[in-house]
Each structure stands twice: as C-alpha cells, then as structure tokens.
mmCIF file of C-alpha atoms in Angstrom:
data_model
loop_
_atom_site.group_PDB
_atom_site.id
_atom_site.type_symbol
_atom_site.label_atom_id
_atom_site.label_comp_id
_atom_site.label_asym_id
_atom_site.label_seq_id
_atom_site.Cartn_x
_atom_site.Cartn_y
_atom_site.Cartn_z
ATOM 1 C CA UNK A 1 7.466 3.458 43.429
ATOM 2 C CA UNK A 2 7.185 -0.261 44.348
ATOM 3 C CA UNK A 3 7.342 -2.503 41.805
ATOM 4 C CA UNK A 4 4.350 -4.667 42.913
ATOM 5 C CA UNK A 5 2.516 -1.189 42.710
ATOM 6 C CA UNK A 6 3.114 -0.849 39.084
ATOM 7 C CA UNK A 7 2.772 -4.597 38.281
ATOM 8 C CA UNK A 8 -0.550 -4.660 39.906
ATOM 9 C CA UNK A 9 -2.190 -1.442 39.070
ATOM 10 C CA UNK A 10 -0.364 -0.474 35.889
ATOM 11 C CA UNK A 11 -1.749 -0.177 32.510
ATOM 12 C CA UNK A 12 -2.566 -4.674 31.287
ATOM 13 C CA UNK A 13 -2.624 -3.531 27.570
ATOM 14 C CA UNK A 14 -0.599 -1.286 25.506
ATOM 15 C CA UNK A 15 -2.780 1.932 24.398
ATOM 16 C CA UNK A 16 -2.543 2.657 21.000
ATOM 17 C CA UNK A 17 -1.973 6.462 20.468
ATOM 18 C CA UNK A 18 -3.117 7.143 17.029
ATOM 19 C CA UNK A 19 -0.490 9.332 15.141
ATOM 20 C CA UNK A 20 -1.393 10.570 11.673
ATOM 21 C CA UNK A 21 0.842 12.498 9.356
ATOM 22 C CA UNK A 22 0.580 15.155 6.705
ATOM 23 C CA UNK A 23 0.100 14.054 3.043
ATOM 24 C CA UNK A 24 3.098 15.932 2.385
ATOM 25 C CA UNK A 25 5.069 14.096 5.210
ATOM 26 C CA UNK A 26 4.060 11.065 3.583
ATOM 27 C CA UNK A 27 4.725 11.504 0.502
ATOM 28 C CA UNK A 28 8.564 12.457 1.746
ATOM 29 C CA UNK A 29 8.776 9.385 3.563
ATOM 30 C CA UNK A 30 9.229 7.550 -0.308
ATOM 31 C CA UNK A 31 12.831 9.609 -0.537
ATOM 32 C CA UNK A 32 14.026 9.493 2.675
ATOM 33 C CA UNK A 33 13.691 5.331 2.861
ATOM 34 C CA UNK A 34 16.009 3.548 3.265
ATOM 35 C CA UNK A 35 15.880 0.072 1.810
ATOM 36 C CA UNK A 36 12.409 -0.753 0.503
ATOM 37 C CA UNK A 37 8.678 0.118 0.541
ATOM 38 C CA UNK A 38 6.156 -2.056 0.144
ATOM 39 C CA UNK A 39 2.337 -1.880 -0.171
ATOM 40 C CA UNK A 40 -1.112 -3.955 0.182
ATOM 41 C CA UNK A 41 -3.325 -2.273 -1.792
ATOM 42 C CA UNK A 42 -7.258 -3.842 -1.621
ATOM 43 C CA UNK A 43 -9.967 -1.381 -2.689
ATOM 44 C CA UNK A 44 -12.221 -1.831 -5.300
ATOM 45 C CA UNK A 45 -11.327 1.308 -6.387
ATOM 46 C CA UNK A 46 -9.781 4.823 -5.562
ATOM 47 C CA UNK A 47 -12.101 8.339 -5.773
ATOM 48 C CA UNK A 48 -8.455 10.081 -6.863
ATOM 49 C CA UNK A 49 -7.747 7.600 -10.143
ATOM 50 C CA UNK A 50 -11.566 8.310 -11.218
ATOM 51 C CA UNK A 51 -10.943 11.714 -11.008
ATOM 52 C CA UNK A 52 -7.851 11.851 -13.303
ATOM 53 C CA UNK A 53 -7.335 12.179 -17.287
ATOM 54 C CA UNK A 54 -5.578 9.041 -17.612
ATOM 55 C CA UNK A 55 -8.913 7.573 -16.155
ATOM 56 C CA UNK A 56 -11.127 8.772 -18.611
ATOM 57 C CA UNK A 57 -8.627 8.000 -21.771
ATOM 58 C CA UNK A 58 -8.815 4.467 -19.681
ATOM 59 C CA UNK A 59 -12.163 4.132 -19.557
ATOM 60 C CA UNK A 60 -12.633 5.315 -23.523
ATOM 61 C CA UNK A 61 -9.842 3.266 -24.794
ATOM 62 C CA UNK A 62 -9.072 0.239 -22.541
ATOM 63 C CA UNK A 63 -5.645 1.278 -21.891
ATOM 64 C CA UNK A 64 -3.514 4.495 -20.970
ATOM 65 C CA UNK A 65 -0.417 5.903 -22.126
ATOM 66 C CA UNK A 66 1.656 6.926 -19.251
ATOM 67 C CA UNK A 67 3.933 10.028 -19.056
ATOM 68 C CA UNK A 68 6.916 7.880 -17.947
ATOM 69 C CA UNK A 69 8.494 11.181 -17.786
ATOM 70 C CA UNK A 70 6.003 12.713 -14.822
ATOM 71 C CA UNK A 71 7.817 13.291 -11.881
ATOM 72 C CA UNK A 72 6.395 10.721 -9.697
ATOM 73 C CA UNK A 73 7.941 8.298 -12.060
ATOM 74 C CA UNK A 74 11.164 10.075 -12.203
ATOM 75 C CA UNK A 75 11.704 10.022 -8.721
ATOM 76 C CA UNK A 76 10.670 6.509 -8.592
ATOM 77 C CA UNK A 77 13.237 5.550 -10.578
ATOM 78 C CA UNK A 78 16.178 7.668 -8.795
ATOM 79 C CA UNK A 79 14.835 5.762 -5.513
ATOM 80 C CA UNK A 80 14.938 2.307 -7.349
ATOM 81 C CA UNK A 81 18.374 3.398 -8.937
ATOM 82 C CA UNK A 82 19.702 3.811 -5.525
ATOM 83 C CA UNK A 83 18.874 0.236 -4.417
ATOM 84 C CA UNK A 84 15.511 0.954 -2.544
ATOM 85 C CA UNK A 85 12.651 -1.507 -3.321
ATOM 86 C CA UNK A 86 9.325 -0.500 -4.457
ATOM 87 C CA UNK A 87 7.046 -3.580 -4.427
ATOM 88 C CA UNK A 88 3.231 -4.283 -4.316
ATOM 89 C CA UNK A 89 0.104 -6.728 -4.385
ATOM 90 C CA UNK A 90 -2.994 -5.687 -5.560
ATOM 91 C CA UNK A 91 -6.100 -7.379 -4.479
ATOM 92 C CA UNK A 92 -8.385 -8.275 -7.336
ATOM 93 C CA UNK A 93 -12.105 -9.226 -7.265
ATOM 94 C CA UNK A 94 -13.836 -11.932 -9.722
ATOM 95 C CA UNK A 95 -14.136 -10.246 -11.773
ATOM 96 C CA UNK A 96 -12.110 -7.392 -11.250
ATOM 97 C CA UNK A 97 -13.817 -3.929 -11.027
ATOM 98 C CA UNK A 98 -13.274 -1.359 -13.606
ATOM 99 C CA UNK A 99 -10.692 0.845 -10.697
ATOM 100 C CA UNK A 100 -9.250 -2.756 -10.520
ATOM 101 C CA UNK A 101 -8.916 -2.878 -14.246
ATOM 102 C CA UNK A 102 -7.139 0.519 -14.494
ATOM 103 C CA UNK A 103 -4.557 -0.335 -11.524
ATOM 104 C CA UNK A 104 -3.754 -3.240 -13.605
ATOM 105 C CA UNK A 105 -2.828 -1.092 -17.017
ATOM 106 C CA UNK A 106 -1.354 1.747 -14.718
ATOM 107 C CA UNK A 107 0.901 -1.677 -13.720
ATOM 108 C CA UNK A 108 2.720 -0.831 -16.715
ATOM 109 C CA UNK A 109 3.775 2.157 -15.788
ATOM 110 C CA UNK A 110 4.704 1.395 -12.117
ATOM 111 C CA UNK A 111 6.854 -1.255 -13.569
ATOM 112 C CA UNK A 112 9.024 1.103 -16.043
ATOM 113 C CA UNK A 113 9.260 3.684 -12.622
ATOM 114 C CA UNK A 114 11.056 0.795 -11.001
ATOM 115 C CA UNK A 115 8.278 -1.040 -8.558
ATOM 116 C CA UNK A 116 7.300 -4.942 -8.744
ATOM 117 C CA UNK A 117 3.552 -5.507 -8.872
ATOM 118 C CA UNK A 118 2.105 -8.976 -7.958
ATOM 119 C CA UNK A 119 -1.848 -9.420 -7.725
ATOM 120 C CA UNK A 120 -3.722 -11.398 -5.491
ATOM 121 C CA UNK A 121 -7.753 -12.823 -5.892
ATOM 122 C CA UNK A 122 -9.810 -11.620 -3.323
ATOM 123 C CA UNK A 123 -10.406 -15.325 -2.598
ATOM 124 C CA UNK A 124 -7.099 -16.089 -1.819
ATOM 125 C CA UNK A 125 -6.559 -12.732 0.357
ATOM 126 C CA UNK A 126 -9.704 -13.907 2.648
ATOM 127 C CA UNK A 127 -8.393 -17.548 2.706
ATOM 128 C CA UNK A 128 -5.263 -16.029 4.338
ATOM 129 C CA UNK A 129 -7.028 -13.482 6.396
ATOM 130 C CA UNK A 130 -5.128 -10.691 5.026
ATOM 131 C CA UNK A 131 -5.879 -7.104 6.464
ATOM 132 C CA UNK A 132 -8.773 -5.297 4.235
ATOM 133 C CA UNK A 133 -7.562 -2.282 4.830
ATOM 134 C CA UNK A 134 -4.443 -0.447 2.223
ATOM 135 C CA UNK A 135 -0.937 0.036 4.346
ATOM 136 C CA UNK A 136 2.643 0.972 2.996
ATOM 137 C CA UNK A 137 5.430 -0.547 5.229
ATOM 138 C CA UNK A 138 8.365 1.305 4.512
ATOM 139 C CA UNK A 139 11.922 -0.532 5.894
ATOM 140 C CA UNK A 140 10.563 -3.114 7.719
ATOM 141 C CA UNK A 141 9.704 -1.119 10.920
ATOM 142 C CA UNK A 142 6.793 1.208 9.742
ATOM 143 C CA UNK A 143 3.545 0.907 8.448
ATOM 144 C CA UNK A 144 1.599 3.998 7.233
ATOM 145 C CA UNK A 145 -1.766 3.100 7.473
ATOM 146 C CA UNK A 146 -4.069 4.901 4.585
ATOM 147 C CA UNK A 147 -7.869 6.098 6.022
ATOM 148 C CA UNK A 148 -10.363 6.515 3.252
ATOM 149 C CA UNK A 149 -13.940 7.398 3.801
ATOM 150 C CA UNK A 150 -17.361 6.122 2.366
ATOM 151 C CA UNK A 151 -16.597 7.481 -0.890
ATOM 152 C CA UNK A 152 -13.095 5.951 -1.155
ATOM 153 C CA UNK A 153 -11.010 9.209 -1.105
ATOM 154 C CA UNK A 154 -8.350 8.808 1.035
ATOM 155 C CA UNK A 155 -8.586 11.236 4.114
ATOM 156 C CA UNK A 156 -5.537 10.175 6.337
ATOM 157 C CA UNK A 157 -2.213 8.483 6.980
ATOM 158 C CA UNK A 158 -1.568 7.036 10.423
ATOM 159 C CA UNK A 159 1.849 5.901 11.298
ATOM 160 C CA UNK A 160 2.168 2.497 12.992
ATOM 161 C CA UNK A 161 5.706 1.838 14.830
ATOM 162 C CA UNK A 162 4.484 -0.236 17.776
ATOM 163 C CA UNK A 163 7.428 -3.363 17.129
ATOM 164 C CA UNK A 164 4.735 -5.598 18.297
ATOM 165 C CA UNK A 165 1.662 -3.595 15.454
ATOM 166 C CA UNK A 166 4.121 -4.071 12.500
ATOM 167 C CA UNK A 167 5.033 -7.526 13.089
ATOM 168 C CA UNK A 168 1.251 -8.196 11.888
ATOM 169 C CA UNK A 169 1.490 -5.944 9.374
ATOM 170 C CA UNK A 170 5.060 -7.897 8.122
ATOM 171 C CA UNK A 171 3.556 -11.565 8.613
ATOM 172 C CA UNK A 172 0.323 -10.136 5.866
ATOM 173 C CA UNK A 173 3.376 -8.787 3.408
ATOM 174 C CA UNK A 174 5.020 -12.295 3.970
ATOM 175 C CA UNK A 175 1.937 -14.567 3.150
ATOM 176 C CA UNK A 176 0.934 -11.946 0.221
ATOM 177 C CA UNK A 177 3.987 -12.030 -1.744
ATOM 178 C CA UNK A 178 4.361 -15.781 -1.373
ATOM 179 C CA UNK A 179 0.706 -16.167 -2.556
ATOM 180 C CA UNK A 180 0.643 -13.175 -5.281
ATOM 181 C CA UNK A 181 1.418 -13.906 -8.801
ATOM 182 C CA UNK A 182 3.124 -11.304 -11.329
ATOM 183 C CA UNK A 183 0.656 -8.845 -12.505
ATOM 184 C CA UNK A 184 0.597 -9.565 -16.341
ATOM 185 C CA UNK A 185 -0.547 -13.568 -15.146
ATOM 186 C CA UNK A 186 -4.163 -11.400 -13.790
#
C-alpha cells in the first residue's frame, strides 16, 4: 500500500478502545505489580464503605477498631515487605463529608499495612486541574480507572495502557503528591 495513501487517508486520531477487567483481575494487580501502586481518591462517598460494620462503628463512635490481621492488611504488608510502594492521595472537601472522615480514620489502617496516605483539599485539586475520577497507577505504566454509578457504587475497572494517556495520569500524580500533606495534618 502506498505510504501517501496511509498518511492522507488513515486515521488521524487514535481510537480509544475500552478495556474492562473483572474485579478479581483488578485485585490480582496488587500482588503482580513490580514496584508501585498509587491512587487518587476523589469521591465524597463510597457505597461499599457505607455497607460495612466499620462504617457503622465510625458513625456511632467517631473511630474504628481496625482488624490489622484481616487478609487485605496481611497481603498489603507482605507486598510492602518485598519493597513495593503503595501510596494514595485523598481529596477532602471543606468540611469533610462523613465518608471522607471515615477514610481519614481508615488511613491509620492503611498506614499500618504499609501504605502512605496524603490528603489534598478539593479547592487545591481544582486549582491543579486534577482529574475528577478515581484511579490507580501500577508501575507507572498502567492506569486502572475506577467507574462508579450515580449511587457511588463501583461498577467496573477500565485499564488504560496507551502511553500518552498514562502520561497524563502520571502528571496528575506528580502534582497531587507534591501538594498533598500527610493525612494526620487534615
């Protein structure tokens, strides 16, 4: 095929093909990553959290007695012991919503399991033009974009692997991490 034909009549913009994975495959990414996992949490609430006993305890008592021996904590500590980094930036409204306050308490658990948690005000996030979507970045090369419905329930996980698109999320990570502060200062 002549090169001119491809150049003049071929697609000019890349077509984004959506690639969704199962929740089981997504969970597996936390043990198969090579060096790092980073998350931006932007939502005011998460339906999953509100259905837990720990959320009910938090609403009743203002804090939670976290089980640091549960499978999630054990797995995260094992991965961190292998030298893998787990980091998050949580966006907080002013004042923080009940769901965000719950996540601030949950940060004690995350930290005990080997994660580093920072927070950023929504106003700062808006100034930085951060994405208004939740996502994980694995090994600085794959983005797992989390999809939610209107009731704040997670409905799916979309993988983004196009280097140009991944770079946009990496730039957001750098800005968020630089401007965020330790969760204890919230």
